[in-house]
Coordinates of C-alpha atoms in Angstrom, one line a residue:
X8 CA 88.9 99.2 124.1
X9 CA 86.3 101.7 122.1
X10 CA 82.9 99.9 123.0
X11 CA 81.1 101.8 120.2
X12 CA 82.0 103.8 117.0
X13 CA 79.1 105.4 114.8
X14 CA 80.0 105.5 111.1
X15 CA 77.9 107.1 108.2
X16 CA 77.1 103.6 107.0
X17 CA 76.1 101.9 110.5
X18 CA 78.4 101.2 113.5
X19 CA 80.8 98.8 115.1
X20 CA 81.9 97.7 118.5
X21 CA 85.2 96.0 119.3
X22 CA 84.3 92.7 121.3
X23 CA 87.6 91.5 121.6
X24 CA 91.3 92.2 121.0
X25 CA 94.7 90.7 121.1
X26 CA 98.2 91.2 119.9
X27 CA 97.7 90.1 116.3
X28 CA 93.7 90.4 116.2
X29 CA 90.8 92.7 116.9
X30 CA 87.3 91.2 116.8
X31 CA 84.2 93.8 115.9
X32 CA 80.6 93.5 115.8
X33 CA 79.3 95.5 113.1
X34 CA 76.2 96.7 111.7
X35 CA 75.5 98.1 108.3
X36 CA 72.4 100.2 108.2
X37 CA 69.7 99.3 105.2
X38 CA 70.7 100.8 101.7
X39 CA 73.8 101.2 103.1
X40 CA 77.3 100.5 101.9
X41 CA 81.2 100.8 103.0
X42 CA 83.9 101.9 100.8
X43 CA 85.8 100.3 98.4
X44 CA 89.0 99.5 99.9
X45 CA 92.0 97.5 100.6
X46 CA 94.6 96.8 104.1
X47 CA 98.0 96.7 103.9
X48 CA 98.8 94.9 106.9
X49 CA 96.0 92.7 107.8
X50 CA 93.4 90.1 106.5
X51 CA 89.9 90.1 107.2
X52 CA 86.9 87.6 108.3
X53 CA 83.4 88.4 107.8
X54 CA 80.8 86.0 109.5
X55 CA 77.4 86.9 108.8
X56 CA 74.9 86.6 111.7
X57 CA 71.7 88.7 110.4
X58 CA 70.7 90.2 107.1
X59 CA 71.8 89.7 104.1
X60 CA 75.5 91.2 102.9
X61 CA 76.7 91.8 99.1
X62 CA 80.2 91.3 99.3
X63 CA 82.7 92.5 96.7
X64 CA 86.1 91.0 96.7
X65 CA 88.1 92.2 93.7
X66 CA 85.6 91.6 90.9
X67 CA 84.1 89.0 92.3
X68 CA 80.2 90.1 93.8
X69 CA 78.7 87.4 95.8
X70 CA 75.7 87.4 98.4
X71 CA 76.2 86.1 101.8
X72 CA 73.4 85.0 104.3
X73 CA 73.3 84.6 108.0
X74 CA 75.7 81.4 108.9
X75 CA 77.8 82.3 106.0
X76 CA 81.8 83.7 105.9
X77 CA 84.3 84.6 103.7
X78 CA 88.2 85.6 104.1
X79 CA 90.1 89.0 102.6
X80 CA 93.4 88.4 102.4
X81 CA 95.5 91.7 103.0
X82 CA 96.0 94.3 99.9
X83 CA 92.6 93.2 98.2
X84 CA 90.2 95.4 97.0
X85 CA 87.1 94.5 98.6
X86 CA 83.7 96.2 99.8
X87 CA 80.4 95.6 102.4
X88 CA 77.4 96.6 101.0
X89 CA 73.3 96.2 102.6
X90 CA 70.9 96.5 99.9
X91 CA 68.1 95.3 101.9
X92 CA 65.7 97.0 104.4
X93 CA 66.6 96.2 107.6
X94 CA 70.5 95.8 109.5
X95 CA 73.2 93.7 108.3
X96 CA 74.7 92.3 111.4
X97 CA 77.9 90.6 110.8
X98 CA 81.2 89.7 112.8
X99 CA 84.6 90.9 111.6
X100 CA 87.8 89.3 112.5
X101 CA 91.0 91.4 111.8
X102 CA 94.7 89.4 111.6
X103 CA 97.9 91.0 111.5
X104 CA 101.1 92.4 113.0
X105 CA 99.9 95.9 112.6
X106 CA 96.3 96.2 113.0
X107 CA 95.5 100.1 113.1
X108 CA 92.3 102.0 111.7
X109 CA 94.6 104.3 109.4
X110 CA 95.5 101.0 107.8
X111 CA 92.9 101.9 104.8
X112 CA 93.2 103.0 101.1
X113 CA 89.7 104.2 100.1
X114 CA 88.8 103.6 96.0
X115 CA 85.6 104.7 96.1
X116 CA 83.5 106.5 98.7
X117 CA 79.9 107.9 98.8
X118 CA 80.6 109.5 102.0
X119 CA 83.4 111.3 100.1
X120 CA 86.1 109.6 102.1
X121 CA 88.8 108.9 99.4
X122 CA 91.9 111.0 99.8
X123 CA 92.9 112.3 96.5

């Protein structure tokens, strides 16, 4: 199990996993955001524990505070952003039959990771 992975927007740590699920603690640095993306083989649940999240699901943008959560079905475009001056911390739960870090399609990315 990977203990800690740095990303351009922050970091994540896998805290548990099983046959059909992965649980991660995600830290998004101030004023950073993840790519607009979707996943073919998994759904995701996000539970905010610290900070304020701007969540995009399809064309709907909402704000989530600590102890609030959202569900992202597979094949749905989504994005997570931290527009504030302190870290955003959340628990992310993947669920599906094929859980792979490569199961990602990026549509927009400020870190130039969109494959043409």
